[in-house]
mmCIF file of C-alpha atoms and ligand atoms in Angstrom:
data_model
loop_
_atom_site.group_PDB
_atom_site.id
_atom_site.type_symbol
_atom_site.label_atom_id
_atom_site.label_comp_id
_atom_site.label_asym_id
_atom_site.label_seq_id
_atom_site.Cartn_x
_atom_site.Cartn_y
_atom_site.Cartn_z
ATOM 1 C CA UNK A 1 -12.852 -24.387 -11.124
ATOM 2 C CA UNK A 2 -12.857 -21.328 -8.848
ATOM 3 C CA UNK A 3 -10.990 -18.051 -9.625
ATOM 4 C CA UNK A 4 -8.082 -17.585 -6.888
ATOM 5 C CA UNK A 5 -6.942 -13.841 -5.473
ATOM 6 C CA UNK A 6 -3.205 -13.718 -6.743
ATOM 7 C CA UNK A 7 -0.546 -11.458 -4.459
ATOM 8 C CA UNK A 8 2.611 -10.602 -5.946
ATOM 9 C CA UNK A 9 4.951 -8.622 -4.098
ATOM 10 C CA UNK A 10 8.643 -7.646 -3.881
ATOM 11 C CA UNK A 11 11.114 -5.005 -4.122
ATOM 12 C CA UNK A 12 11.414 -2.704 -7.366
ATOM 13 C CA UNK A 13 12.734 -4.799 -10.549
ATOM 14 C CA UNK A 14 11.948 -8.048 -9.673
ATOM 15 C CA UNK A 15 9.903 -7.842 -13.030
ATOM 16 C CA UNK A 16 6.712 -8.413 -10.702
ATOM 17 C CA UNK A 17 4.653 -6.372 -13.318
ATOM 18 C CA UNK A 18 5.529 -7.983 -16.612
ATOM 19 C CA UNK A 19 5.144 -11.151 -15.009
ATOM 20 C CA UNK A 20 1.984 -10.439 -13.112
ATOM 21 C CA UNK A 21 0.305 -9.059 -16.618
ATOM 22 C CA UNK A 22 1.539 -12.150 -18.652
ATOM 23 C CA UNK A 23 0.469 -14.967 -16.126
ATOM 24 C CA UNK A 24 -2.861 -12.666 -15.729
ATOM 25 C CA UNK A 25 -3.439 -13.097 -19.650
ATOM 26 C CA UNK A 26 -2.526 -16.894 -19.448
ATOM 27 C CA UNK A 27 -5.297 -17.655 -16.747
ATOM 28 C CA UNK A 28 -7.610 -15.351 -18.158
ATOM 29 C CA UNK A 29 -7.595 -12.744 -15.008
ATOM 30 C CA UNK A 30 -7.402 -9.001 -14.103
ATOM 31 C CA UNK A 31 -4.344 -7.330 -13.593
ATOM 32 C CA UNK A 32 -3.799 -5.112 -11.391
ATOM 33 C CA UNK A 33 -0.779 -2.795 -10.861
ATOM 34 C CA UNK A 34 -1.026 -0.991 -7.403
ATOM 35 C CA UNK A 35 2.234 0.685 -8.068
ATOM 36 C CA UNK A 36 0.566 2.310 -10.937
ATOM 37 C CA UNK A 37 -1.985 4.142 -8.650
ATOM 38 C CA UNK A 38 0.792 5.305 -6.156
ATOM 39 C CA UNK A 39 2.675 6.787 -9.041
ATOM 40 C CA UNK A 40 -0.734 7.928 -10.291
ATOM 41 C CA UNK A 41 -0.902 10.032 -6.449
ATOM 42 C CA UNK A 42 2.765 11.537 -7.027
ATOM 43 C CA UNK A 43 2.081 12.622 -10.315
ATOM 44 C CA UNK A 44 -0.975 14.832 -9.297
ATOM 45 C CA UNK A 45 1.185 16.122 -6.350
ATOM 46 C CA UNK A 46 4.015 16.800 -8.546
ATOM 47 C CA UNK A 47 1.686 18.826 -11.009
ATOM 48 C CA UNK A 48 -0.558 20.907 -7.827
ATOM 49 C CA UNK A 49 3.219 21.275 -6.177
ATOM 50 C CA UNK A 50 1.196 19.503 -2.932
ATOM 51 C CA UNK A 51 3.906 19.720 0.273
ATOM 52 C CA UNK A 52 4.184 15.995 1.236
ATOM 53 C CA UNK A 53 4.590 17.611 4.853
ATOM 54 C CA UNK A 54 1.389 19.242 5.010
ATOM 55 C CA UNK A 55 -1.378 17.087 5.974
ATOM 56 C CA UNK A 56 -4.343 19.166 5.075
ATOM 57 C CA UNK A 57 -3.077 20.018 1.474
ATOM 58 C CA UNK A 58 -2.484 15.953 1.018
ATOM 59 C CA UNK A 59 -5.846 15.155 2.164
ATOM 60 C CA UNK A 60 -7.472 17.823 -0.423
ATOM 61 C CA UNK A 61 -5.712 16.499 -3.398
ATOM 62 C CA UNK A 62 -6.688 12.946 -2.133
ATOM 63 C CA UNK A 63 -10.222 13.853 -2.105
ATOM 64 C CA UNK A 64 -10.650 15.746 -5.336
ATOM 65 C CA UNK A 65 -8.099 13.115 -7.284
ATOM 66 C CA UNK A 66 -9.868 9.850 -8.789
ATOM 67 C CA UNK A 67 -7.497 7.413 -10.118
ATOM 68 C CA UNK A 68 -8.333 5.056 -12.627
ATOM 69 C CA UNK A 69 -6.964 1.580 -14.186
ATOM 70 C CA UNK A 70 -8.327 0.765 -17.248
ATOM 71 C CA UNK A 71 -7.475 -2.836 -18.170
ATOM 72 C CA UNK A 72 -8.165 -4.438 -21.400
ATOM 73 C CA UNK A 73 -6.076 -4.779 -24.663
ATOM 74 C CA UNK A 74 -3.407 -1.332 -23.221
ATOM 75 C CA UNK A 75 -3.409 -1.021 -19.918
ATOM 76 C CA UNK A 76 -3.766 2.791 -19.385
ATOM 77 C CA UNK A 77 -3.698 4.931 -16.220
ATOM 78 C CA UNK A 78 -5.910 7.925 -15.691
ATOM 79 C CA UNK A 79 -5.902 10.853 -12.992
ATOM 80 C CA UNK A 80 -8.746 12.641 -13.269
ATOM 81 C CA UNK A 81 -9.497 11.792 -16.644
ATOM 82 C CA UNK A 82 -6.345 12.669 -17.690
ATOM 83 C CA UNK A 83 -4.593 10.013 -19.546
ATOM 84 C CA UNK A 84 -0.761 9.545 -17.072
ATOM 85 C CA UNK A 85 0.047 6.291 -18.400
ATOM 86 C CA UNK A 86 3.696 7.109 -20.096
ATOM 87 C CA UNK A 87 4.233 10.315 -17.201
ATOM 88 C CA UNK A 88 3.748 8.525 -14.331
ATOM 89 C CA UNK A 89 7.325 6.299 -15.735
ATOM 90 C CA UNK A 90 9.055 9.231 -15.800
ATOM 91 C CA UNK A 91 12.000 9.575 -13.510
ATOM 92 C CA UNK A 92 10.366 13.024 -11.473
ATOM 93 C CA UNK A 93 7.787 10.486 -10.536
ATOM 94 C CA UNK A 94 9.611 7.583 -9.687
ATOM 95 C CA UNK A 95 12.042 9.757 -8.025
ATOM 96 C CA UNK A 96 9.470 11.191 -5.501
ATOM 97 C CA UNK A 97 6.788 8.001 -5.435
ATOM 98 C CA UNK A 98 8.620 5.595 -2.141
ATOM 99 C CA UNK A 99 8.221 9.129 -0.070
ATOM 100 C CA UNK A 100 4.105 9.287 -1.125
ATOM 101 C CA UNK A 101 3.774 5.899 -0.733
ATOM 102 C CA UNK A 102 4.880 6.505 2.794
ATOM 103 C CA UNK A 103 1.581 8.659 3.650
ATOM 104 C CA UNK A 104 -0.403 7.376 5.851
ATOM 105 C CA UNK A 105 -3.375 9.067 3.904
ATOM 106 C CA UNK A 106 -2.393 8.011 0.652
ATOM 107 C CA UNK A 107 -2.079 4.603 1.975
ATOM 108 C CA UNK A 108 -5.343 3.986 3.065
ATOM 109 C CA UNK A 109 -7.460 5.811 -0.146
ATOM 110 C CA UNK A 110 -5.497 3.299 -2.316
ATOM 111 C CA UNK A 111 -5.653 0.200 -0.133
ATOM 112 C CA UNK A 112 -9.102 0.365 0.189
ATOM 113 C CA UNK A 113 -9.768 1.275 -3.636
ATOM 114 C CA UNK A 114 -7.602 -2.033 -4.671
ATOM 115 C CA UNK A 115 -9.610 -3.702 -2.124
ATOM 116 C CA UNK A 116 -12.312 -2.868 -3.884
ATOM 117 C CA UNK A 117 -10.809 -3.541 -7.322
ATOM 118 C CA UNK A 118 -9.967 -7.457 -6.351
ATOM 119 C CA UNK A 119 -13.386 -8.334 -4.501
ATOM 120 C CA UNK A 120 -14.928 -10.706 -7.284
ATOM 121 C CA UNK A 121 -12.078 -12.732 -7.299
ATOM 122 C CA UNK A 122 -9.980 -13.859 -10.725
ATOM 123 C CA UNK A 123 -7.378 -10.964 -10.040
ATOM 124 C CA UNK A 124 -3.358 -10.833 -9.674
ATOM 125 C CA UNK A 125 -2.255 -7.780 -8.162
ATOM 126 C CA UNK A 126 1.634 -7.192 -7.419
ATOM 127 C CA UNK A 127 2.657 -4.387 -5.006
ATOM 128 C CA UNK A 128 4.370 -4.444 -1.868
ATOM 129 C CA UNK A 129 1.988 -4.979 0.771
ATOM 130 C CA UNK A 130 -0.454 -7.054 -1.233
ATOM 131 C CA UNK A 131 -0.085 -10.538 0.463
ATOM 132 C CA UNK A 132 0.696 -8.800 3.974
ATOM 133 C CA UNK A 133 -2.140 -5.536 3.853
ATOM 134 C CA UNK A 134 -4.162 -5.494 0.695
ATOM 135 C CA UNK A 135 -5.539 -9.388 0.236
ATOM 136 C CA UNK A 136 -4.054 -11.182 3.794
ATOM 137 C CA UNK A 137 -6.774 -13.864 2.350
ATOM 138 C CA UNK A 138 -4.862 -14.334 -0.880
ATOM 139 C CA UNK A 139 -5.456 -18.014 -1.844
ATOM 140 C CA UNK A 140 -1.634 -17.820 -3.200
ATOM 141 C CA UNK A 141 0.981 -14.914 -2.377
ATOM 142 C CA UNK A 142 3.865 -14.951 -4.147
ATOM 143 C CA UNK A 143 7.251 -13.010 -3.355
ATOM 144 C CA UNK A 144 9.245 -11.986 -6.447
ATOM 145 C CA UNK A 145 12.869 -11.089 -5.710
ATOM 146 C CA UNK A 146 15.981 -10.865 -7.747
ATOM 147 C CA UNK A 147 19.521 -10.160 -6.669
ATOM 148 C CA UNK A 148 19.847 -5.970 -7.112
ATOM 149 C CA UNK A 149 22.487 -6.808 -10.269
ATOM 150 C CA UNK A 150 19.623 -8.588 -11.532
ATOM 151 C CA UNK A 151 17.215 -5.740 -10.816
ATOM 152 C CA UNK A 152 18.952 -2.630 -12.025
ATOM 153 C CA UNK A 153 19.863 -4.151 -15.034
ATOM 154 C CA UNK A 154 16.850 -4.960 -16.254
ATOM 155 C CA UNK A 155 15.448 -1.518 -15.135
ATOM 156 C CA UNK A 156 18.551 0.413 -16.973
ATOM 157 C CA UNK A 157 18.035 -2.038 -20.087
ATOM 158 C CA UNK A 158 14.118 -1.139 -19.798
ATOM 159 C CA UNK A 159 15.102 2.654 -19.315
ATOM 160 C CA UNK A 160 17.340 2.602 -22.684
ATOM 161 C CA UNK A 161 15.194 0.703 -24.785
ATOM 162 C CA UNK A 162 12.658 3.720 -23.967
ATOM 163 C CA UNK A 163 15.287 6.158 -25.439
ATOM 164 C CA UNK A 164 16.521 7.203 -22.306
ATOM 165 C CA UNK A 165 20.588 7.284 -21.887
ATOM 166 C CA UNK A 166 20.612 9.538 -18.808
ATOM 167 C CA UNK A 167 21.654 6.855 -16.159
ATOM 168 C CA UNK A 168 24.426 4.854 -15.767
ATOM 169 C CA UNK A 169 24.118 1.244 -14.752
ATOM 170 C CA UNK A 170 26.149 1.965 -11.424
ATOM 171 C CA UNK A 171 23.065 4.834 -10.789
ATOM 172 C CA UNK A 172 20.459 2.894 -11.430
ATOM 173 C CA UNK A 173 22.031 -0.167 -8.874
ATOM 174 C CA UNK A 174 22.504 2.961 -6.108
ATOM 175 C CA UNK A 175 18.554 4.256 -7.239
ATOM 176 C CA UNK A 176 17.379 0.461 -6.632
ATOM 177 C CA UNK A 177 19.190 0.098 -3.511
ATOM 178 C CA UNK A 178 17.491 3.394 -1.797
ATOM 179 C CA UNK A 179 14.184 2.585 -2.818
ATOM 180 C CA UNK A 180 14.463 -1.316 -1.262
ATOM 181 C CA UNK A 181 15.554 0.897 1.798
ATOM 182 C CA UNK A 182 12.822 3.530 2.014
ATOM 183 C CA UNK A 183 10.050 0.626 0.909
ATOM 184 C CA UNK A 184 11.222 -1.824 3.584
ATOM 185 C CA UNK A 185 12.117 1.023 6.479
ATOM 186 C CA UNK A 186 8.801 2.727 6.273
ATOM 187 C CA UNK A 187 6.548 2.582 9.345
ATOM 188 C CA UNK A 188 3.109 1.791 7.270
ATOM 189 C CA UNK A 189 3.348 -1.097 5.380
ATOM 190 C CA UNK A 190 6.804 -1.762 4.658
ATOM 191 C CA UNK A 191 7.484 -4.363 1.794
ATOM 192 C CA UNK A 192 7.694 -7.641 4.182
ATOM 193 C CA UNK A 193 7.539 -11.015 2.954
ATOM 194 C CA UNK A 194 3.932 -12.398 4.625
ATOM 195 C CA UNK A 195 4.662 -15.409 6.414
ATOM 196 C CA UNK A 196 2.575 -17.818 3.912
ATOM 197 C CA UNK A 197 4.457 -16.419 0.222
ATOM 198 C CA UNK A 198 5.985 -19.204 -1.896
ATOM 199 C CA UNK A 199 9.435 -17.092 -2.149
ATOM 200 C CA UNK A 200 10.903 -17.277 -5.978
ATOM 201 C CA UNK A 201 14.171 -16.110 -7.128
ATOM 202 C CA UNK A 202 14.106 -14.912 -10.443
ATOM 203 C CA UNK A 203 17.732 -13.694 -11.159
ATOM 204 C CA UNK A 204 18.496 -16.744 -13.392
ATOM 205 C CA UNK A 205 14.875 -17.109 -15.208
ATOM 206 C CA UNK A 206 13.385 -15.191 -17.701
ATOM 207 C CA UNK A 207 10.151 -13.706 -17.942
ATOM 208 C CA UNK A 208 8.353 -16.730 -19.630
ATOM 209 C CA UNK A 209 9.871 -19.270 -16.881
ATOM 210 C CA UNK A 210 8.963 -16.822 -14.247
ATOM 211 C CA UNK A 211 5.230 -16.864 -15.474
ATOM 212 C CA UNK A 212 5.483 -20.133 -15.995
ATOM 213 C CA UNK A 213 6.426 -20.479 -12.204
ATOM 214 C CA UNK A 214 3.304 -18.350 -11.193
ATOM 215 C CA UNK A 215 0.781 -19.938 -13.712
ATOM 216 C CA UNK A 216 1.585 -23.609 -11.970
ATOM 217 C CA UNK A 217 1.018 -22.153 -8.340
ATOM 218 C CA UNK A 218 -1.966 -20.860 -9.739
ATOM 219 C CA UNK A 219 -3.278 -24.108 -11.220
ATOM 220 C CA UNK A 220 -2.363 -25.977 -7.872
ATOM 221 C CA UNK A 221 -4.850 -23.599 -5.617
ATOM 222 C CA UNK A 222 -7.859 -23.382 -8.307
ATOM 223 C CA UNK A 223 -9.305 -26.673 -7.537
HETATM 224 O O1 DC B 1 6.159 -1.157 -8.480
HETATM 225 P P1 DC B 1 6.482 0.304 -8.738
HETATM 226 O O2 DC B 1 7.949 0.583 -8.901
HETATM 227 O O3 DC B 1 5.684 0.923 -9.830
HETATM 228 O O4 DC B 1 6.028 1.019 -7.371
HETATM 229 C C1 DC B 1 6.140 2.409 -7.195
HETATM 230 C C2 DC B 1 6.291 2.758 -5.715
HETATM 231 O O5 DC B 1 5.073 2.532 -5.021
HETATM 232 C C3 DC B 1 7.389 2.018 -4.964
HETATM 233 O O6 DC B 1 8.292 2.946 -4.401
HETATM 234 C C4 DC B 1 6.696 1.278 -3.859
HETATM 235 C C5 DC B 1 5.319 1.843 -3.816
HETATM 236 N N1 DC B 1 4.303 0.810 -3.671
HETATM 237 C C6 DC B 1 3.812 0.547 -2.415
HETATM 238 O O7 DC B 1 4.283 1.139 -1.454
HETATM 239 N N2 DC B 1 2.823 -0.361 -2.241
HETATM 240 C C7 DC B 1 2.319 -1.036 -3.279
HETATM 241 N N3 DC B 1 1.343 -1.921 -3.083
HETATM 242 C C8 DC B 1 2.817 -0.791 -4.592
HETATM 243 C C9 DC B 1 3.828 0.137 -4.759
#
């Protein structure tokens, strides 16, 4: 049996991470969660106060900014050392991460780091660009959508049982619907279903049938 590349992209709430970690567990491969490392990015410029505009300054902070995913029993995210796993969820970050993930610069540290990451094979990463930039090889790509009802609630219901009351659902359908924008509009990358994806709908399945979905596909290509 031979260990398949896995790309999993689509636009924010599709549930592409939870998914991507269960079937990941099921098969017995690495996860790998490239939004992670682009929130990883806009948490270090939040904290040096880098100017997005200014070229230079982004290009020091890449170069003196190692981010790490540690995968195992926790997943945890670290910056320098520096354990970010719970701040890079917070809303500062996720509020500022679709304009660094824009950045030319920051776009090709963490491409070629995550092309580094999935080289041996055995891996699922879910992203945006994955199946179109990242791993164009992928044996399967998969792109995980859900209407934007779908998506927001989810996120709001995943933002509340977190202790956080501070958005209403209406907000967090407006939030969603900005970030499809910026993540589909932007010159570098944008999120783009690649030509080859099996497309799934996941509005009407739950996370279990949606890994179930993704574990078959899987099963199909490792022969
Ligand atoms: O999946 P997420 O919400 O954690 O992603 C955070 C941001 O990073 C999102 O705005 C899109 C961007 N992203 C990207 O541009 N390319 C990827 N491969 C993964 C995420």
């Amino acid at each position: 049996m031979k260990k398949i590349s896995v790309a999993i992209d689509g636009p924010a709430g599709a549930g592409k991470s939870s998914v991507a970690k269960l079937a990941a567990k099921r098969v017995g491969y690495l996860y790998i969660d490239t939004g992670a490392m682009y929130r990883a990015i806009t948490w270090q410029m939040l904290r040096k106060k880098t100017d997005i505009q200014d070229e230079g300054a982004v290009r020091r902070l890449l170069d003196t900014t190692d981010v790490v995913l540690e995968t195992g029993n926790a997943d945890r995210v670290f910056v320098n050392a520096a354990d970010v796993t719970d701040a890079i969820r917070e809303p500062e970050v996720t509020g500022q991460v679709s304009a660094v993930a824009a950045l030319a610069a920051v776009r090709q540290k963490l491409v070629q780091l995550q092309q580094q990451m999935a080289a041996a094979g055995g891996v699922i990463l879910d992203g945006r660009d994955i199946g179109t930039v990242v791993l164009p090889q992928a044996e399967l790509k998969v792109f995980l959508t859900a209407s934007i009802a779908s998506r927001a609630r989810r996120r709001w219901l995943e933002m509340k049982e977190r202790g956080r009351k501070t958005t209403t659902l209406a907000d967090m359908e407006r939030d969603i619907a900005v970030r499809d924008r910026m993540d589909s509009e932007r010159e570098i990358s944008p999120l783009r279903e690649a030509e080859d994806a099996v497309h799934v709908d996941n509005s009407d399945m739950t996370l279990e049938e949606t890994a179930d979905v993704i574990c078959r596909l899987i099963a199909e290509r490792e022969v």
